[in-house]
Amino acid sequence: MYLGRVIGTVVATRRYKDLDGYRFLVVQPVNHDLKPYGTPVVAIDAVQAGPGELVFLVTSREASQALPEPFVPVDDAIVGIVDSLDILEEMEWF
């Protein structure tokens, strides 16, 4: 699980049938200082996130199980919107 910020959307008129009704969003991963980290990813939106929101994502098998229909073909899924974030101590994360 990791944090990211929604920076865009993807329009796909043709997609796998079990993905109908879900949006694809472009998400920029962020580090513990909320600074961009790595390259943006395309993630399925399971929680109705909006542009600029801080979200948390899962990858791999967990992402494929984030929707009601299990094992859909996705690599990243937005599973939550961050309301607040408190970091209690400075840690070496990256």
Short mmCIF file of N, CA and C in Angstrom, two decimals:
data_model
loop_
_atom_site.label_atom_id
_atom_site.label_comp_id
_atom_site.label_asym_id
_atom_site.label_seq_id
_atom_site.Cartn_x
_atom_site.Cartn_y
_atom_site.Cartn_z
N MET A 1 0.85 -1.16 0.00
CA MET A 1 0.00 0.00 0.00
C MET A 1 0.90 1.23 0.00
N TYR A 2 0.50 2.23 -0.77
CA TYR A 2 1.29 3.45 -0.83
C TYR A 2 0.39 4.66 -1.09
N LEU A 3 0.94 5.85 -0.88
CA LEU A 3 0.20 7.08 -1.06
C LEU A 3 0.47 7.68 -2.43
N GLY A 4 -0.52 8.41 -2.94
CA GLY A 4 -0.36 9.11 -4.21
C GLY A 4 -1.35 10.26 -4.30
N ARG A 5 -1.12 11.13 -5.28
CA ARG A 5 -2.02 12.24 -5.52
C ARG A 5 -2.60 12.11 -6.92
N VAL A 6 -3.92 12.25 -7.04
CA VAL A 6 -4.60 12.15 -8.33
C VAL A 6 -4.21 13.36 -9.17
N ILE A 7 -3.66 13.10 -10.37
CA ILE A 7 -3.21 14.20 -11.24
C ILE A 7 -3.89 14.20 -12.60
N GLY A 8 -4.75 13.22 -12.88
CA GLY A 8 -5.40 13.21 -14.18
C GLY A 8 -6.35 12.04 -14.33
N THR A 9 -6.96 11.97 -15.50
CA THR A 9 -7.90 10.89 -15.81
C THR A 9 -7.51 10.23 -17.13
N VAL A 10 -8.00 9.03 -17.31
CA VAL A 10 -7.80 8.28 -18.56
C VAL A 10 -9.18 7.95 -19.11
N VAL A 11 -9.38 8.20 -20.40
CA VAL A 11 -10.64 7.84 -21.04
C VAL A 11 -10.39 6.60 -21.88
N ALA A 12 -11.15 5.55 -21.62
CA ALA A 12 -11.03 4.29 -22.36
C ALA A 12 -12.43 3.86 -22.77
N THR A 13 -12.75 3.98 -24.04
CA THR A 13 -14.10 3.64 -24.49
C THR A 13 -14.30 2.14 -24.60
N ARG A 14 -13.23 1.39 -24.78
CA ARG A 14 -13.31 -0.07 -24.82
C ARG A 14 -12.47 -0.61 -23.68
N ARG A 15 -13.06 -1.50 -22.92
CA ARG A 15 -12.36 -2.07 -21.77
C ARG A 15 -12.95 -3.43 -21.43
N TYR A 16 -12.27 -4.13 -20.56
CA TYR A 16 -12.72 -5.42 -20.06
C TYR A 16 -14.10 -5.25 -19.43
N LYS A 17 -15.01 -6.18 -19.67
CA LYS A 17 -16.42 -6.03 -19.27
C LYS A 17 -16.61 -5.79 -17.78
N ASP A 18 -15.81 -6.37 -16.92
CA ASP A 18 -15.98 -6.19 -15.47
C ASP A 18 -15.45 -4.84 -14.97
N LEU A 19 -14.87 -4.04 -15.86
CA LEU A 19 -14.39 -2.71 -15.49
C LEU A 19 -15.37 -1.62 -15.89
N ASP A 20 -16.48 -1.97 -16.53
CA ASP A 20 -17.48 -0.98 -16.92
C ASP A 20 -18.00 -0.27 -15.67
N GLY A 21 -18.13 1.05 -15.77
CA GLY A 21 -18.64 1.84 -14.65
C GLY A 21 -17.58 2.36 -13.72
N TYR A 22 -16.33 1.97 -13.91
CA TYR A 22 -15.23 2.45 -13.07
C TYR A 22 -14.36 3.41 -13.86
N ARG A 23 -13.82 4.41 -13.16
CA ARG A 23 -12.92 5.37 -13.79
C ARG A 23 -11.47 4.92 -13.61
N PHE A 24 -10.65 5.34 -14.57
CA PHE A 24 -9.21 5.17 -14.47
C PHE A 24 -8.62 6.55 -14.20
N LEU A 25 -7.79 6.65 -13.17
CA LEU A 25 -7.16 7.91 -12.80
C LEU A 25 -5.65 7.79 -12.88
N VAL A 26 -5.00 8.89 -13.22
CA VAL A 26 -3.54 8.96 -13.21
C VAL A 26 -3.14 9.44 -11.82
N VAL A 27 -2.27 8.68 -11.17
CA VAL A 27 -1.87 8.98 -9.79
C VAL A 27 -0.35 9.10 -9.72
N GLN A 28 0.12 10.18 -9.10
CA GLN A 28 1.55 10.39 -8.86
C GLN A 28 1.88 9.89 -7.46
N PRO A 29 2.68 8.81 -7.33
CA PRO A 29 3.10 8.38 -5.99
C PRO A 29 3.85 9.50 -5.27
N VAL A 30 3.68 9.56 -3.95
CA VAL A 30 4.37 10.57 -3.14
C VAL A 30 5.11 9.90 -1.99
N ASN A 31 6.14 10.59 -1.49
CA ASN A 31 6.89 10.06 -0.35
C ASN A 31 6.28 10.58 0.95
N HIS A 32 6.96 10.37 2.07
CA HIS A 32 6.41 10.76 3.37
C HIS A 32 6.30 12.27 3.54
N ASP A 33 7.00 13.04 2.70
CA ASP A 33 6.89 14.50 2.72
C ASP A 33 5.83 14.99 1.73
N LEU A 34 5.11 14.03 1.11
CA LEU A 34 4.09 14.30 0.09
C LEU A 34 4.67 14.94 -1.16
N LYS A 35 5.95 14.67 -1.40
CA LYS A 35 6.62 15.11 -2.63
C LYS A 35 6.54 13.99 -3.66
N PRO A 36 6.43 14.34 -4.95
CA PRO A 36 6.36 13.30 -5.99
C PRO A 36 7.54 12.34 -5.90
N TYR A 37 7.22 11.07 -6.10
CA TYR A 37 8.23 10.01 -6.00
C TYR A 37 7.95 8.99 -7.10
N GLY A 38 8.91 8.74 -7.96
CA GLY A 38 8.72 7.75 -9.02
C GLY A 38 7.87 8.27 -10.16
N THR A 39 7.36 7.36 -10.96
CA THR A 39 6.58 7.74 -12.13
C THR A 39 5.08 7.55 -11.87
N PRO A 40 4.25 8.36 -12.51
CA PRO A 40 2.80 8.22 -12.33
C PRO A 40 2.30 6.86 -12.80
N VAL A 41 1.19 6.41 -12.22
CA VAL A 41 0.56 5.14 -12.58
C VAL A 41 -0.89 5.40 -12.94
N VAL A 42 -1.46 4.47 -13.70
CA VAL A 42 -2.90 4.50 -13.98
C VAL A 42 -3.54 3.50 -13.02
N ALA A 43 -4.54 3.96 -12.28
CA ALA A 43 -5.18 3.11 -11.27
C ALA A 43 -6.69 3.13 -11.45
N ILE A 44 -7.32 2.01 -11.17
CA ILE A 44 -8.78 1.95 -11.17
C ILE A 44 -9.27 2.63 -9.90
N ASP A 45 -10.34 3.40 -10.00
CA ASP A 45 -10.85 4.16 -8.86
C ASP A 45 -12.01 3.41 -8.23
N ALA A 46 -11.78 2.83 -7.06
CA ALA A 46 -12.82 2.07 -6.36
C ALA A 46 -13.57 2.91 -5.33
N VAL A 47 -13.16 4.20 -5.14
CA VAL A 47 -13.74 5.00 -4.06
C VAL A 47 -14.20 6.40 -4.49
N GLN A 48 -14.27 6.68 -5.77
CA GLN A 48 -14.71 7.97 -6.29
C GLN A 48 -13.81 9.13 -5.86
N ALA A 49 -12.51 8.97 -6.05
CA ALA A 49 -11.55 10.02 -5.74
C ALA A 49 -11.64 11.13 -6.80
N GLY A 50 -11.17 12.32 -6.43
CA GLY A 50 -11.22 13.45 -7.34
C GLY A 50 -9.84 14.02 -7.61
N PRO A 51 -9.75 14.92 -8.58
CA PRO A 51 -8.47 15.54 -8.93
C PRO A 51 -7.84 16.24 -7.72
N GLY A 52 -6.53 16.02 -7.54
CA GLY A 52 -5.79 16.66 -6.47
C GLY A 52 -5.88 15.96 -5.13
N GLU A 53 -6.75 14.97 -4.99
CA GLU A 53 -6.89 14.31 -3.69
C GLU A 53 -5.72 13.37 -3.40
N LEU A 54 -5.39 13.28 -2.12
CA LEU A 54 -4.39 12.33 -1.64
C LEU A 54 -5.11 11.01 -1.40
N VAL A 55 -4.59 9.94 -2.00
CA VAL A 55 -5.26 8.64 -1.93
C VAL A 55 -4.26 7.57 -1.52
N PHE A 56 -4.77 6.41 -1.10
CA PHE A 56 -3.88 5.28 -0.92
C PHE A 56 -4.27 4.18 -1.88
N LEU A 57 -3.24 3.50 -2.36
CA LEU A 57 -3.38 2.52 -3.43
C LEU A 57 -2.81 1.19 -3.01
N VAL A 58 -3.31 0.15 -3.67
CA VAL A 58 -2.73 -1.18 -3.55
C VAL A 58 -2.32 -1.64 -4.94
N THR A 59 -1.41 -2.59 -5.00
CA THR A 59 -0.92 -3.07 -6.28
C THR A 59 -1.06 -4.59 -6.38
N SER A 60 -0.76 -5.09 -7.55
CA SER A 60 -0.68 -6.53 -7.82
C SER A 60 -1.98 -7.25 -7.52
N ARG A 61 -1.89 -8.38 -6.84
CA ARG A 61 -3.07 -9.20 -6.56
C ARG A 61 -4.12 -8.45 -5.75
N GLU A 62 -3.67 -7.64 -4.79
CA GLU A 62 -4.61 -6.88 -3.97
C GLU A 62 -5.41 -5.91 -4.84
N ALA A 63 -4.78 -5.31 -5.83
CA ALA A 63 -5.49 -4.40 -6.73
C ALA A 63 -6.56 -5.14 -7.52
N SER A 64 -6.27 -6.34 -7.95
CA SER A 64 -7.24 -7.10 -8.73
C SER A 64 -8.44 -7.55 -7.91
N GLN A 65 -8.33 -7.46 -6.58
CA GLN A 65 -9.44 -7.86 -5.71
C GLN A 65 -10.16 -6.67 -5.08
N ALA A 66 -9.83 -5.45 -5.50
CA ALA A 66 -10.41 -4.26 -4.89
C ALA A 66 -11.85 -3.97 -5.35
N LEU A 67 -12.28 -4.60 -6.41
CA LEU A 67 -13.62 -4.38 -6.95
C LEU A 67 -14.53 -5.55 -6.59
N PRO A 68 -15.84 -5.36 -6.69
CA PRO A 68 -16.76 -6.45 -6.35
C PRO A 68 -16.52 -7.73 -7.16
N GLU A 69 -16.17 -7.58 -8.44
CA GLU A 69 -15.83 -8.74 -9.26
C GLU A 69 -14.35 -9.04 -9.05
N PRO A 70 -13.99 -10.15 -8.39
CA PRO A 70 -12.57 -10.41 -8.08
C PRO A 70 -11.74 -10.75 -9.31
N PHE A 71 -10.47 -10.49 -9.19
CA PHE A 71 -9.46 -10.83 -10.19
C PHE A 71 -9.69 -10.15 -11.54
N VAL A 72 -10.04 -8.86 -11.50
CA VAL A 72 -10.10 -8.09 -12.73
C VAL A 72 -8.68 -7.72 -13.14
N PRO A 73 -8.44 -7.47 -14.43
CA PRO A 73 -7.08 -7.23 -14.90
C PRO A 73 -6.59 -5.79 -14.66
N VAL A 74 -6.22 -5.49 -13.42
CA VAL A 74 -5.66 -4.18 -13.08
C VAL A 74 -4.39 -4.37 -12.26
N ASP A 75 -3.49 -3.40 -12.36
CA ASP A 75 -2.24 -3.46 -11.60
C ASP A 75 -2.26 -2.57 -10.35
N ASP A 76 -3.04 -1.48 -10.40
CA ASP A 76 -3.12 -0.55 -9.28
C ASP A 76 -4.57 -0.18 -9.04
N ALA A 77 -4.97 -0.05 -7.78
CA ALA A 77 -6.34 0.33 -7.44
C ALA A 77 -6.32 1.35 -6.30
N ILE A 78 -7.12 2.40 -6.45
CA ILE A 78 -7.31 3.37 -5.38
C ILE A 78 -8.35 2.79 -4.44
N VAL A 79 -7.97 2.60 -3.18
CA VAL A 79 -8.87 1.98 -2.21
C VAL A 79 -9.25 2.89 -1.06
N GLY A 80 -8.75 4.12 -1.05
CA GLY A 80 -9.11 5.04 0.02
C GLY A 80 -8.67 6.45 -0.28
N ILE A 81 -9.38 7.40 0.33
CA ILE A 81 -9.04 8.82 0.24
C ILE A 81 -8.54 9.25 1.61
N VAL A 82 -7.39 9.90 1.64
CA VAL A 82 -6.77 10.31 2.90
C VAL A 82 -7.42 11.60 3.39
N ASP A 83 -7.97 11.57 4.61
CA ASP A 83 -8.55 12.77 5.23
C ASP A 83 -7.49 13.56 5.96
N SER A 84 -6.60 12.87 6.67
CA SER A 84 -5.51 13.54 7.36
C SER A 84 -4.35 12.57 7.48
N LEU A 85 -3.17 13.13 7.68
CA LEU A 85 -1.96 12.33 7.77
C LEU A 85 -1.08 12.91 8.84
N ASP A 86 -0.73 12.10 9.84
CA ASP A 86 0.16 12.52 10.92
C ASP A 86 1.36 11.60 10.94
N ILE A 87 2.55 12.19 10.83
CA ILE A 87 3.78 11.41 10.93
C ILE A 87 4.42 11.78 12.25
N LEU A 88 4.55 10.80 13.13
CA LEU A 88 4.97 11.06 14.50
C LEU A 88 6.46 11.27 14.66
N GLU A 89 7.27 10.62 13.84
CA GLU A 89 8.70 10.76 13.96
C GLU A 89 9.35 10.68 12.60
N GLU A 90 10.49 11.27 12.47
CA GLU A 90 11.23 11.24 11.21
C GLU A 90 11.82 9.85 11.00
N MET A 91 11.54 9.27 9.84
CA MET A 91 12.05 7.94 9.53
C MET A 91 12.72 7.97 8.17
N GLU A 92 13.63 7.06 7.96
CA GLU A 92 14.30 6.90 6.67
C GLU A 92 13.45 5.93 5.84
N TRP A 93 12.55 6.44 5.00
CA TRP A 93 11.62 5.61 4.23
C TRP A 93 12.20 5.20 2.90
N PHE A 94 12.83 6.12 2.22
CA PHE A 94 13.28 5.85 0.84
C PHE A 94 14.75 6.07 0.72
#
